[in-house]
Tab-separated table of C-alpha atoms and ligand atoms in Angstrom:
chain	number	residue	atom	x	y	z
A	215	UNK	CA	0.000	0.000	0.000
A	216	UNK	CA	1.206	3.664	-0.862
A	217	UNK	CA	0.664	6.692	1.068
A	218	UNK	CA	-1.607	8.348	-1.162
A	219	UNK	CA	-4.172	5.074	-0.701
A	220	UNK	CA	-2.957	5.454	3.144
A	221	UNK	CA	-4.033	9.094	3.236
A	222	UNK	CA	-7.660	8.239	1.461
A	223	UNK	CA	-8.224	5.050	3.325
A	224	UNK	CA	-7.355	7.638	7.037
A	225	UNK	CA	-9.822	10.715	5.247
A	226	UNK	CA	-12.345	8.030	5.216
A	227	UNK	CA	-12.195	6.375	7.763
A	228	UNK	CA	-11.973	9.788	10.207
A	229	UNK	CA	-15.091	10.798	8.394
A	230	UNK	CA	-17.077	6.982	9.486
A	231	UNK	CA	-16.075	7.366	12.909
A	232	UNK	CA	-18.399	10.013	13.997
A	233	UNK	CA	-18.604	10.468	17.495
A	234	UNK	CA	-20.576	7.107	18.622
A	235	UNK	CA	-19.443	5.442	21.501
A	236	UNK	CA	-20.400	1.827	23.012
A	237	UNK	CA	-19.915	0.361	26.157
A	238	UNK	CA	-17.268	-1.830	25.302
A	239	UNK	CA	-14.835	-0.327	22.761
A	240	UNK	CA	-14.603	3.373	20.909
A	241	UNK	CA	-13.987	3.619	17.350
A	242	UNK	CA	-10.523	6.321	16.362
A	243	UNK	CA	-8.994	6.842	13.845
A	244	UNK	CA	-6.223	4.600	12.603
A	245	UNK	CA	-3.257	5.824	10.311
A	246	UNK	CA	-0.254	4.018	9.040
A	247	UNK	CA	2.741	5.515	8.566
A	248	UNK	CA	5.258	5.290	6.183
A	249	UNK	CA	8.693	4.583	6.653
A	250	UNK	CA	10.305	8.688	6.999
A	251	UNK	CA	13.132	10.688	8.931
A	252	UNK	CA	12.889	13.122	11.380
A	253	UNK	CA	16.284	15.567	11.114
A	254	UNK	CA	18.126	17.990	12.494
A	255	UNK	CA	18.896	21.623	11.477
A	256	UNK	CA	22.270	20.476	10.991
A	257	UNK	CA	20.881	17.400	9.037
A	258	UNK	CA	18.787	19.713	6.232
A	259	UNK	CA	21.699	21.934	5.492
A	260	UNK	CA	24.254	18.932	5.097
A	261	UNK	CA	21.266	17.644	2.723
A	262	UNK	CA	19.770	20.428	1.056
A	263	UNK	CA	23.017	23.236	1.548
A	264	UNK	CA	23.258	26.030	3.247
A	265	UNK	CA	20.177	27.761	4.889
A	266	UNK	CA	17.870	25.128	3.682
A	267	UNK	CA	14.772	24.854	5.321
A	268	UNK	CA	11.684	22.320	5.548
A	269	UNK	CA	9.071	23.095	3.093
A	270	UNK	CA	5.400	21.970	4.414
A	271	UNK	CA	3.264	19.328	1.666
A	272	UNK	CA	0.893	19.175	4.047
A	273	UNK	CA	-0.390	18.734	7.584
A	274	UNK	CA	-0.094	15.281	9.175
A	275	UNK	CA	-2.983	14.399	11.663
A	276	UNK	CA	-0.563	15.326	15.129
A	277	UNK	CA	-0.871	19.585	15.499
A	278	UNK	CA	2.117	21.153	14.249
A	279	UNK	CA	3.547	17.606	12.598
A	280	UNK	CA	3.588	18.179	8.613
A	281	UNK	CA	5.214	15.995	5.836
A	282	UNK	CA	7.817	17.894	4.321
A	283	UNK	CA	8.387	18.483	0.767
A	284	UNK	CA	11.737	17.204	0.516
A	285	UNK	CA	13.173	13.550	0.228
A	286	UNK	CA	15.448	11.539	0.905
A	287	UNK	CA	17.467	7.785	0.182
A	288	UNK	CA	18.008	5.823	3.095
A	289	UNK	CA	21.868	3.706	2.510
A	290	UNK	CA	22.825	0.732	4.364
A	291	UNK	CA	25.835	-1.245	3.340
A	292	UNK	CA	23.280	-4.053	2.258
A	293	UNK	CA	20.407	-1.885	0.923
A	294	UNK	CA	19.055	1.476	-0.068
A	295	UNK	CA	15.477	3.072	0.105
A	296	UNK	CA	14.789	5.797	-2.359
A	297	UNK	CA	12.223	8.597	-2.275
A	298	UNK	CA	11.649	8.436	1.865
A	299	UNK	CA	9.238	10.831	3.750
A	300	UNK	CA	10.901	14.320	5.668
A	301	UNK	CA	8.601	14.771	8.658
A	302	UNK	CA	8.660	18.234	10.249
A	303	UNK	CA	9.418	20.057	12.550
A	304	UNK	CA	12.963	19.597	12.754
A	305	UNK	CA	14.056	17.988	15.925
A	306	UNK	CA	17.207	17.672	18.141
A	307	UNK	CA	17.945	14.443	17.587
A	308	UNK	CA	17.867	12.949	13.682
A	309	UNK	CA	15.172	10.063	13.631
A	310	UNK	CA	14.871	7.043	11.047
A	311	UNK	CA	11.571	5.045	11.225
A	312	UNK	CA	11.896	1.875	9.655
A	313	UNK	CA	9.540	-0.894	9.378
A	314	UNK	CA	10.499	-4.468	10.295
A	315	UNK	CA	10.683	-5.412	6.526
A	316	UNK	CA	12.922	-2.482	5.320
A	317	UNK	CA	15.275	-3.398	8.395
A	318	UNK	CA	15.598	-6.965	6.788
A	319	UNK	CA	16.304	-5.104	3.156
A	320	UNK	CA	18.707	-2.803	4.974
A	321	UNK	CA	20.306	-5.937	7.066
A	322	UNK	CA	19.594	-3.515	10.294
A	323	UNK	CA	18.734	-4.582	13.436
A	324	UNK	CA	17.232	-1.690	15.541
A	325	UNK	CA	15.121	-1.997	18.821
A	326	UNK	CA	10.941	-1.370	18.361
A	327	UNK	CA	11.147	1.827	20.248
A	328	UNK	CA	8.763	4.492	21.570
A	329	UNK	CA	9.525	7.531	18.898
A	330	UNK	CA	11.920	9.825	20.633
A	331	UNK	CA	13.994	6.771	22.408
A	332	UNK	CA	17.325	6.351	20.260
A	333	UNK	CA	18.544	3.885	22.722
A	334	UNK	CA	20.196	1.008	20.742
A	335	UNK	CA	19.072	2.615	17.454
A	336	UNK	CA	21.232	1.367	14.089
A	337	UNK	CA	22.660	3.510	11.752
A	338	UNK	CA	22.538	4.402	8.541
A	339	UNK	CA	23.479	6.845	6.041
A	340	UNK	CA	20.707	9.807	4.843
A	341	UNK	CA	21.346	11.184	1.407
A	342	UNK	CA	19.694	14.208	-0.393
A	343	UNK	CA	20.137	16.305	-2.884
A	344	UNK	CA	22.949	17.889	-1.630
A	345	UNK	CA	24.995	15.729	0.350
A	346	UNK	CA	25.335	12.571	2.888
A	347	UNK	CA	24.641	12.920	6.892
A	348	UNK	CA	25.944	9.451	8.517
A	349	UNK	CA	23.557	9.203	10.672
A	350	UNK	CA	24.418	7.165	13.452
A	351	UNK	CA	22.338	5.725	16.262
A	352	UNK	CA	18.874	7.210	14.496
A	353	UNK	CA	17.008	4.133	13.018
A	354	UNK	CA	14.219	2.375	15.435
A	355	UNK	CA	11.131	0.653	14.453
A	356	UNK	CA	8.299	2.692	15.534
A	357	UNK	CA	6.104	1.453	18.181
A	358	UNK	CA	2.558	1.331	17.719
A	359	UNK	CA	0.825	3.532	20.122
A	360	UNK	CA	-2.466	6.043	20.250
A	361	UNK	CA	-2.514	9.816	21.304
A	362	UNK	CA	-4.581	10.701	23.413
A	363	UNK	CA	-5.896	13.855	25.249
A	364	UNK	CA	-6.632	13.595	28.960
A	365	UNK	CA	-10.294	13.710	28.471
A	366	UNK	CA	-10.130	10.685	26.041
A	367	UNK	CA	-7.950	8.468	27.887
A	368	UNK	CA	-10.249	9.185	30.902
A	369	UNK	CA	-13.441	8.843	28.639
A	370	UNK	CA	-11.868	5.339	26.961
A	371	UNK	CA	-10.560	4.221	30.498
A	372	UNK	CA	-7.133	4.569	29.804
A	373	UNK	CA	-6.092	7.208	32.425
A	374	UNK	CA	-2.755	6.389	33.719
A	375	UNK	CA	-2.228	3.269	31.447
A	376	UNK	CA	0.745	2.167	30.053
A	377	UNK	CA	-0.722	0.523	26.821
A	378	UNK	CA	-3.653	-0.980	25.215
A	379	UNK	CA	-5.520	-2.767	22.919
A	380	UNK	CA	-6.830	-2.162	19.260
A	381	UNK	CA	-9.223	-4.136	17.480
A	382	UNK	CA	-9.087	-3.438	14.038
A	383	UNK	CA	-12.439	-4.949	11.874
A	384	UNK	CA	-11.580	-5.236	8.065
A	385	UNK	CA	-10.442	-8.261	5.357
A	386	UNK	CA	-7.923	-10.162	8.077
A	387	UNK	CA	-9.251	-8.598	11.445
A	388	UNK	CA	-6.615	-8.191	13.863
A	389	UNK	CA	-6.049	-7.421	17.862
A	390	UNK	CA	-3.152	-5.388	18.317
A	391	UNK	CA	-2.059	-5.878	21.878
A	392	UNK	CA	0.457	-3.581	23.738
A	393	UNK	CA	-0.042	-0.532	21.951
A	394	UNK	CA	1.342	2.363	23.924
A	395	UNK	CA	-0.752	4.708	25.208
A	396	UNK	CA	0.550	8.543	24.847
A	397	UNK	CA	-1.593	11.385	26.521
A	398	UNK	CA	-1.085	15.109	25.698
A	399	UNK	CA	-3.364	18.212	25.710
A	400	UNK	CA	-1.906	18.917	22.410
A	401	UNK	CA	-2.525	15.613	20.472
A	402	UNK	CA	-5.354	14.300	18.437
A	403	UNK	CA	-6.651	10.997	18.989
A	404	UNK	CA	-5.444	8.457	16.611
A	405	UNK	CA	-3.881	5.234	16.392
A	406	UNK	CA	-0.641	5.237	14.347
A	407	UNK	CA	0.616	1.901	13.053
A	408	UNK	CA	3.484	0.966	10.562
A	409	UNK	CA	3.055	-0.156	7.331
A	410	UNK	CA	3.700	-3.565	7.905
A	411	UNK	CA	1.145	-3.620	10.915
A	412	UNK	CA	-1.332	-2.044	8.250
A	413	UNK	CA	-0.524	-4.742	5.576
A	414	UNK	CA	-1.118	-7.920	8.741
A	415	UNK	CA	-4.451	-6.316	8.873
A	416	UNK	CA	-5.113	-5.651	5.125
A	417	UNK	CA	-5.969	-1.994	6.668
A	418	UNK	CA	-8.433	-0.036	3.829
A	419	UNK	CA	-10.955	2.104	3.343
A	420	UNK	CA	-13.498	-0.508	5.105
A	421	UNK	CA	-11.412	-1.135	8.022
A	422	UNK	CA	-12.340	0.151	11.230
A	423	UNK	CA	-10.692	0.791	14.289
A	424	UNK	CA	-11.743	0.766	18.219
A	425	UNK	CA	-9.873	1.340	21.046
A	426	UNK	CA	-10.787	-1.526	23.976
A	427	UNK	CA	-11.410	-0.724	26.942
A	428	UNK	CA	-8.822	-2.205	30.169
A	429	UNK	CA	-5.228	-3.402	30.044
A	430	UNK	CA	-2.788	-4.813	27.414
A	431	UNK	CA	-1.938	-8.356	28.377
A	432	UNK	CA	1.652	-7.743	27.885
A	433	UNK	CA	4.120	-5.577	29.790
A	434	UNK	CA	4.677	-2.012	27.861
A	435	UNK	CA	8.694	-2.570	27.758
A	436	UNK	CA	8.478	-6.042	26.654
A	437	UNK	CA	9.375	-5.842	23.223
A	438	UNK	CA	12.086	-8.160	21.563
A	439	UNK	CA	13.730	-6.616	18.403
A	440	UNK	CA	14.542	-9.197	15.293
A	441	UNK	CA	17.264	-11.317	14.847
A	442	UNK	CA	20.571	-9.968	14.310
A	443	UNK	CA	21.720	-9.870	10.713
A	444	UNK	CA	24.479	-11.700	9.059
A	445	UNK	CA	28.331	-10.408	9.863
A	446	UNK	CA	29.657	-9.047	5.878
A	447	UNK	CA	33.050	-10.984	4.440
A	448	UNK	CA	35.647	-8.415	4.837
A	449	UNK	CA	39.459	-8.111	4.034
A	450	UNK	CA	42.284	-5.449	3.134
A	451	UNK	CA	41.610	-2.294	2.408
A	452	UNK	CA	41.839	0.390	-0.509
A	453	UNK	CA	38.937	2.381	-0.853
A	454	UNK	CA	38.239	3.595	2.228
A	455	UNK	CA	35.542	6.964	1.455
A	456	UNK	CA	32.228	6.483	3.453
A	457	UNK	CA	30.609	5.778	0.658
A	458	UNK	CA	30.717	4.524	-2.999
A	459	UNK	CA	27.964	5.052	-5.323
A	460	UNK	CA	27.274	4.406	-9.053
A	461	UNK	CA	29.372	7.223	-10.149
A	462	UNK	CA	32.502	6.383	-7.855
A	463	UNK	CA	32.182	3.148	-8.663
A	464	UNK	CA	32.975	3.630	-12.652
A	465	UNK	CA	36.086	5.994	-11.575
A	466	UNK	CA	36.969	3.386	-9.281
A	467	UNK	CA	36.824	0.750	-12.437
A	468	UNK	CA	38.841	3.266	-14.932
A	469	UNK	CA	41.739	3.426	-12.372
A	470	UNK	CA	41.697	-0.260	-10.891
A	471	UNK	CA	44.873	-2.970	-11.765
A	472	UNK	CA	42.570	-6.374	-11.532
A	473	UNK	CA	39.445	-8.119	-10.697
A	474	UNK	CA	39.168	-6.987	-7.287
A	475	UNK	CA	37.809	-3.746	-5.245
A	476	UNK	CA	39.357	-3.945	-2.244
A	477	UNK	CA	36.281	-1.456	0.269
A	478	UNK	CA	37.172	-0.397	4.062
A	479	UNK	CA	35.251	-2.040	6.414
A	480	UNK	CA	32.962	1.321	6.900
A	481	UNK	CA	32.438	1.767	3.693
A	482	UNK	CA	29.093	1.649	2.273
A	483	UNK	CA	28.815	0.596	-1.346
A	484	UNK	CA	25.574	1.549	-2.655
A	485	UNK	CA	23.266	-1.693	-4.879
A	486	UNK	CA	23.886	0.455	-8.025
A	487	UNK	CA	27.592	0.196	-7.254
A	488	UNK	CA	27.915	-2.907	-6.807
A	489	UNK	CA	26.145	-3.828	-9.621
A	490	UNK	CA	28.243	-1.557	-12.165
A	491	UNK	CA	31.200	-3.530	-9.984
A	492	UNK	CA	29.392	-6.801	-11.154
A	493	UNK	CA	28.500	-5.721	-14.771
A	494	UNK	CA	32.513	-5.065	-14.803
A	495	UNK	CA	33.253	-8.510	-12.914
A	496	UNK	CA	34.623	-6.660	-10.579
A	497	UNK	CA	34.698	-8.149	-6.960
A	498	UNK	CA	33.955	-6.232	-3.665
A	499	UNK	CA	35.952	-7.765	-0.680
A	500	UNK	CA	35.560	-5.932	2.657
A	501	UNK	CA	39.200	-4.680	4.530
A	502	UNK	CA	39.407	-7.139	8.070
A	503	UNK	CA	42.030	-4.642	9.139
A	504	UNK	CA	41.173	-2.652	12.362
A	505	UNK	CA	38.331	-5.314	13.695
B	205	ZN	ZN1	2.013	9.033	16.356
């Protein structure tokens, strides 16, 4: 599913919800969100040069949030994303949300955190038009969670709770359990899910969402992240930049003696790279110096 079909499928489903209430359960509004990058000041003008600034596309559900007009490619040494979301405002601390499938693409293995918790966050690199930021320690998966204002979470029984659950009615129903509950006079209500939690559920313009009354079953900080990914090949060392892409790559080719590119263990050689590298049966091998 793409975000335009996302942003339809949340337009109508704000507009079913109404303001009906049972006994039981309260329908809200459900959104997925796509994979996208908070940044820094620091992080636009490395990006988009000097004085750059966030341009607003339009207003995101959250007061004051806003997807940005500007994109970006996500770089891992095992994958890239192109064409990913800019969320403003700018923060203090650059952000990556990831889903669990792009962190198997991207080989990464970051924690499911609550957004704004970097602890054990992986890293990647952020490209834009204008240049790289390696942005260490920014990628989490996104937890699911609701906002609430006081008077909701009071109203839904949620006062004071850690997390909750979600019953979501549409092609493959689903109970999300353990979705964190976050309470501020300046939110919205609404249930924000990733992509891949909106894809288990077949989440569309049908689906509907309501908010159950009483405890999760599971503790809020029991999360486990996925498996770690698989340790890269490496050995001795000659190109050692931060990164190669498709047009270092065919310099690299004019000026090499043999078969093989020898890549410090940093370095991260983008998939159009390496596949110039392999048009040219060229081999990669990764430097093992410095471990
Ligand atoms: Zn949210």
């Amino acid at each position: 599913m793409n975000e335009n079909v996302i942003e339809t499928i949340a337009a109508q489903i704000l507009k079913r919800i109404g303001t009906g209430r049972t006994d039981k359960s309260h329908p809200i509004l459900i959104e997925a969100s796509a994979r996208h990058v908070h940044l820094t000041t620091d992080a636009i003008e490395t990006l988009f040069g000097a004085g750059a600034a966030l341009g607003k596309k339009r207003d995101l559900s959250q007061p004051g949030e806003f997807l940005a007009e500007q994109r970006v490619k996500i770089v891992t040494p095992a994958g890239e994303l192109p064409n990913v979301a800019v969320l403003g405002p700018l923060r203090k601390n650059i952000q990556v949300e990831l889903s669990a499938t792009d962190c198997r693409t991207l080989r990464l293995n970051p924690p499911v955190n609550v957004s704004g918790d970097l602890r054990g966050a992986a890293d990647c690199f952020i490209i834009g038009d204008r240049g790289v930021v390696d942005a260490k320690g920014s990628v989490i998966i996104a937890r699911a969670h609701v906002h609430l204002r006081p008077e909701e979470a009071e109203a839904f029984g949620l006062a004071g709770v850690a997390a909750a659950r979600v019953e979501v009615k549409s092609g493959r129903p689903l109970v999300f359990d353990n979705i964190i509950v976050r309470v501020s006079e300046n939110y919205a209500p609404a249930v924000h899910i990733d992509f891949d939690e909106a894809n288990a559920c077949m989440l569309d313009a049908n689906s509907k969402a309501f908010l159950l009354a009483g405890r999760a079953s599971a503790d809020a900080s029991s999360v486990t992240a996925p498996s770690a990914p698989e340790r890269r090949e490496t050995s001795p060392r000659v190109y050692g930049e931060r990164l190669i892409t498709e047009a270092s790559a065919r310099e690299i080719i004019a000026s090499l003696e043999g078969d093989t590119v020898f890549v410090g263990r940093g370095t991260i050689v983008t998939p159009s790279a390496s596949d110039i590298f392999s048009s040219a049966r060229k081999t990669v091998r990764r430097d093992r110096q410095g471990e």
